[in-house]
PDB file of C-alpha atoms in Angstrom:
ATOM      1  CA  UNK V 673       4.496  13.620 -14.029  1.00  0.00           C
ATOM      2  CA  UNK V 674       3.466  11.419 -11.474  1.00  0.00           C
ATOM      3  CA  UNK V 675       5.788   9.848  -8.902  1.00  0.00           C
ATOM      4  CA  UNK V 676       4.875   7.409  -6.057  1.00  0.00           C
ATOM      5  CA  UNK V 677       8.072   6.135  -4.290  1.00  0.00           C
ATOM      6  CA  UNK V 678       8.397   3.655  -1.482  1.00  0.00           C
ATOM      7  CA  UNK V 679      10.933   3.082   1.192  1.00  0.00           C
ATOM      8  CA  UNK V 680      11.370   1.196   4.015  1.00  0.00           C
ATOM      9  CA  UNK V 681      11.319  -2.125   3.127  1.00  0.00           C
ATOM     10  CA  UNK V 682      13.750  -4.906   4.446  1.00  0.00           C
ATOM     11  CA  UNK V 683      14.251  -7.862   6.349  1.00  0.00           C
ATOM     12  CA  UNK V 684      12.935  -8.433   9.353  1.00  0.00           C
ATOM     13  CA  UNK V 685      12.418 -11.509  11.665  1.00  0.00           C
ATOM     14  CA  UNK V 686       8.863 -13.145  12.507  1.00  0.00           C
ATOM     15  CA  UNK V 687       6.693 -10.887  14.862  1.00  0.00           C
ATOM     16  CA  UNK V 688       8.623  -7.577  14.270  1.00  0.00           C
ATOM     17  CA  UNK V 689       8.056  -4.735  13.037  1.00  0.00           C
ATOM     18  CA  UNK V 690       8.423  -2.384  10.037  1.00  0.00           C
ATOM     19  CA  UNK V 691       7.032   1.196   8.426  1.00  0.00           C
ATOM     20  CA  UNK V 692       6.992   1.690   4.928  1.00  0.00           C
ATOM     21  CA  UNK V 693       6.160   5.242   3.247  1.00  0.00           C
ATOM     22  CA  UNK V 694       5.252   6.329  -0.076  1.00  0.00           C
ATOM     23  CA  UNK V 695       5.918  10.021  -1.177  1.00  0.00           C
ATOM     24  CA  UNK V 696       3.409  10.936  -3.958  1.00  0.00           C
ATOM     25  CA  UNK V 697       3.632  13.909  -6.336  1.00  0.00           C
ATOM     26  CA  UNK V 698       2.294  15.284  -9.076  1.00  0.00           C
ATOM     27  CA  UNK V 699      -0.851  14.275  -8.329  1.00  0.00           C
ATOM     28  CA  UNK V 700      -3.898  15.716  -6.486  1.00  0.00           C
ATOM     29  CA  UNK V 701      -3.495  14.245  -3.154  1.00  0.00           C
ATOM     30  CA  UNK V 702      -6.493  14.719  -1.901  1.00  0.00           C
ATOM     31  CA  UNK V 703      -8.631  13.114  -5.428  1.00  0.00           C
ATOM     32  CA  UNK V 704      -6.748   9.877  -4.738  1.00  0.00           C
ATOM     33  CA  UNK V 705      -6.918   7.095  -3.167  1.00  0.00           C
ATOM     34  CA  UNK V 706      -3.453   5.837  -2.419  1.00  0.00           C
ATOM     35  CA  UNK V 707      -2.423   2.910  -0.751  1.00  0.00           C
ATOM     36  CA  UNK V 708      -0.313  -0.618  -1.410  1.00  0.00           C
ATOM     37  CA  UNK V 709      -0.249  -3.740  -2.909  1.00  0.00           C
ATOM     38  CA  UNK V 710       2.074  -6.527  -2.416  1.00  0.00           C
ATOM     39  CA  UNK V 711       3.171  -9.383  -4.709  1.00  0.00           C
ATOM     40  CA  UNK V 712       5.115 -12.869  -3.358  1.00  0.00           C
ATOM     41  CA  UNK V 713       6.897 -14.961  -5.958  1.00  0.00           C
ATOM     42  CA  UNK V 714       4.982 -16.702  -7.706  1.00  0.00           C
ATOM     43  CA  UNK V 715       1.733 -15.122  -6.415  1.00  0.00           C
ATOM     44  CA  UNK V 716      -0.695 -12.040  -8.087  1.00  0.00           C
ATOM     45  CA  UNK V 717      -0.678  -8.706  -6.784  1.00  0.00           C
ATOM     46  CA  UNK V 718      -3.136  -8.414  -4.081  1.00  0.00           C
ATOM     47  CA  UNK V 719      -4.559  -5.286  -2.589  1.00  0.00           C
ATOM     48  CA  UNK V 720      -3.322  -4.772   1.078  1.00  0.00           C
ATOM     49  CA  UNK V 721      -4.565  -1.753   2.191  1.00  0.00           C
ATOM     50  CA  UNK V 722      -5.432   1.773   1.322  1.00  0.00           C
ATOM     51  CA  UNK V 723      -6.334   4.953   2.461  1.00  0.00           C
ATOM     52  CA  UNK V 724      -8.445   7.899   0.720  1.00  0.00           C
ATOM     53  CA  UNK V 725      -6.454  11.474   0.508  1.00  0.00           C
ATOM     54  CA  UNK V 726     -10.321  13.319   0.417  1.00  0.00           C
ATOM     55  CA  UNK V 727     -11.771  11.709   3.557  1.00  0.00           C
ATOM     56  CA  UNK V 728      -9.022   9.361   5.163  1.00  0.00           C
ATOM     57  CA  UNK V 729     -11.381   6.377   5.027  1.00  0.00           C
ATOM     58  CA  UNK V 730      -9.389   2.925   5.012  1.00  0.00           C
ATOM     59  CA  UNK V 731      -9.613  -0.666   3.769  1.00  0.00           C
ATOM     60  CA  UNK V 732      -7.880  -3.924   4.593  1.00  0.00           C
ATOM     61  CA  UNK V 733      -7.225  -6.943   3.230  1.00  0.00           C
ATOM     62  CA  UNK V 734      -8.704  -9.766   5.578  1.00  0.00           C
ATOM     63  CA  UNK V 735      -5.245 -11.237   6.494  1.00  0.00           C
ATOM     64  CA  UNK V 736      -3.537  -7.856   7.817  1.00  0.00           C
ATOM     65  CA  UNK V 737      -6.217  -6.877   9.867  1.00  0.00           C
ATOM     66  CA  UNK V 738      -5.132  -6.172  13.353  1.00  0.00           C
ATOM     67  CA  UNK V 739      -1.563  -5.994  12.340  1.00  0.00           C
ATOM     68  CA  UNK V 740      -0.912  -3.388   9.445  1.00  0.00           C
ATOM     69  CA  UNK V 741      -2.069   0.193  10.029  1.00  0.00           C
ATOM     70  CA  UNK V 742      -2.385   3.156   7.194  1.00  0.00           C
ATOM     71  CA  UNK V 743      -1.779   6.512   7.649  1.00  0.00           C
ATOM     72  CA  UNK V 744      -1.480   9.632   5.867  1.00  0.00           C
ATOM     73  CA  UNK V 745      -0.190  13.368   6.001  1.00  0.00           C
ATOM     74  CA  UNK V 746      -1.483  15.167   3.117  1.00  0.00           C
ATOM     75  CA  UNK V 747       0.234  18.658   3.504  1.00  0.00           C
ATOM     76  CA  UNK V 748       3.223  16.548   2.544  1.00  0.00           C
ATOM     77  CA  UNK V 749       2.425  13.673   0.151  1.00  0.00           C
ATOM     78  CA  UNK V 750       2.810  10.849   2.238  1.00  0.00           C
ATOM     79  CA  UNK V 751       1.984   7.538   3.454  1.00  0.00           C
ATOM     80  CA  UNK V 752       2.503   4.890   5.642  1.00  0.00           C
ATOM     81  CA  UNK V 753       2.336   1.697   6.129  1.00  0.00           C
ATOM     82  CA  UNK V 754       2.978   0.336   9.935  1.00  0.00           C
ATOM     83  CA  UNK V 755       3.241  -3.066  10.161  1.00  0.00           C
ATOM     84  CA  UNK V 756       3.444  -5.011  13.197  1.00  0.00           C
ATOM     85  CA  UNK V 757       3.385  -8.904  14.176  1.00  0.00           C
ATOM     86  CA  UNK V 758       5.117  -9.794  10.568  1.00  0.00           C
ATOM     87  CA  UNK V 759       4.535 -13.412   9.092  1.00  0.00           C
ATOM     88  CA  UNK V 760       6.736 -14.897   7.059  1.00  0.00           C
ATOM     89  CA  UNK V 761       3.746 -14.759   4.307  1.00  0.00           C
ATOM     90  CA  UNK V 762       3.921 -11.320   4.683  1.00  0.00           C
ATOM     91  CA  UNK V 763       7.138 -11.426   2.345  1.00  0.00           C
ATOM     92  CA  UNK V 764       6.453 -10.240  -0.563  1.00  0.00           C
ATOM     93  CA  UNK V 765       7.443  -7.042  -2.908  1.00  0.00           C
ATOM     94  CA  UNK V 766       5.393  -3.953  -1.794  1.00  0.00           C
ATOM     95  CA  UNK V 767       4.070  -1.406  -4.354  1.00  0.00           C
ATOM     96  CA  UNK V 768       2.993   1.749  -3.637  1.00  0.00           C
ATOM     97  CA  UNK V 769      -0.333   2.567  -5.546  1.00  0.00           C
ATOM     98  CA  UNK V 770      -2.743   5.149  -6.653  1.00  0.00           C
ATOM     99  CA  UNK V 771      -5.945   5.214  -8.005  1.00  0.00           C
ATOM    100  CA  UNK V 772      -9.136   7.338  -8.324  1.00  0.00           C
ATOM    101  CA  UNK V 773     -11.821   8.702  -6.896  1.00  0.00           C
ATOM    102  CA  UNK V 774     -12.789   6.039  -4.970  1.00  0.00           C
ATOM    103  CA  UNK V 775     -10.869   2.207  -3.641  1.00  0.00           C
ATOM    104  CA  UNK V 776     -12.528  -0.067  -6.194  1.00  0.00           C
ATOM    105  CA  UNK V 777      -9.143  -1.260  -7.570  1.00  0.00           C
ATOM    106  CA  UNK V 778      -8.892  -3.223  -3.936  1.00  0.00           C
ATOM    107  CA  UNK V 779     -12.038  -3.759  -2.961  1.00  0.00           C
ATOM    108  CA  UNK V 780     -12.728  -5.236  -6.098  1.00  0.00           C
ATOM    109  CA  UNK V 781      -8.462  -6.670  -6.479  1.00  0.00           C
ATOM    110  CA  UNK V 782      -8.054  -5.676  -9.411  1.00  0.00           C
ATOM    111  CA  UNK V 783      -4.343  -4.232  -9.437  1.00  0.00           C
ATOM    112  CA  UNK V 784      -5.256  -3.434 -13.464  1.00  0.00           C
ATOM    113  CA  UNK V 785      -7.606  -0.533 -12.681  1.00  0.00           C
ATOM    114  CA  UNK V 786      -4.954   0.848 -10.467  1.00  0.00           C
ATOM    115  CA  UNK V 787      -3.922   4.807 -11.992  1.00  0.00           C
ATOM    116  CA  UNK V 788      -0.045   4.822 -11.077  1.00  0.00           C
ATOM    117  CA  UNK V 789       2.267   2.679  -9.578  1.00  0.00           C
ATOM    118  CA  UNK V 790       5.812   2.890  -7.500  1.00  0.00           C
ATOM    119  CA  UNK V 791       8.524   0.580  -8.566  1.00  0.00           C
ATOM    120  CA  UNK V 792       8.176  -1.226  -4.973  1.00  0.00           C
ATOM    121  CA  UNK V 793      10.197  -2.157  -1.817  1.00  0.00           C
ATOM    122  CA  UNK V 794      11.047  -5.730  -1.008  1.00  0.00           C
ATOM    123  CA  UNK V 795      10.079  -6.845   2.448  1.00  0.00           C
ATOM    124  CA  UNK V 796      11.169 -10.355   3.842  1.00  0.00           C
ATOM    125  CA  UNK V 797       9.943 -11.882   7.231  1.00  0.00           C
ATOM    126  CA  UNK V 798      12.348 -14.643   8.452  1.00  0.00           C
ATOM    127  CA  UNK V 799      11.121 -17.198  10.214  1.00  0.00           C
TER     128      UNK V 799
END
């Protein structure tokens, strides 16, 4: 069975900082592409960033660039997300994702074609 689970959400004022992580299993890591998507109320699920477990290539969404960075350690299942200079629009609730073999389900932002999701961590950015 396949598990993704998140942690490190919270709340955290404008311009700080936070790292979430995302423990896969029993999956492949390395035939994945694994990554996050984030949803605000009211808002779809949009594709944030992502990282590939076979060749560590990444992608990010246009409005994180420069301030989120993904990261991965595949001898144990894991990744992170490090994000700096938080915006309140940055709130949102953060699901861990995982799809395969390649990152179309963000490039293209389409959160259906995504293979497995966590159950999410809720970040808010005060103001």
């Amino acid at each position: 069975e396949v598990q993704l689970v998140e942690s490190g959400g919270g709340l955290v004022q404008a311009g700080g900082s936070l790292r979430l992580s995302c423990a896969a299993s029993g999956l492949s890591f390395d035939d994945y592409v694994i990554g996050w998507f984030r949803q605000a109320p009211g808002k779809e699920r949009e594709g944030v960033s992502c990282i590939s477990g076979r060749d560590g290539s990444t992608y990010y969404t246009d409005s994180v660039k420069g301030r989120f960075s993904i990261s991965s350690d595949n001898a144990k299942n894991m990744v992170y997300l490090q994000m700096n200079s938080l915006k309140p629009e940055d709130t949102a609730v953060y699901y861990c994702a995982a799809d395969r073999p390649y990152a179309t389900a963000w490039y293209a932002g389409k959160p259906s074609w995504v293979d497995y999701w966590g159950k999410g961590t809720l970040v808010t950015v005060s103001s």
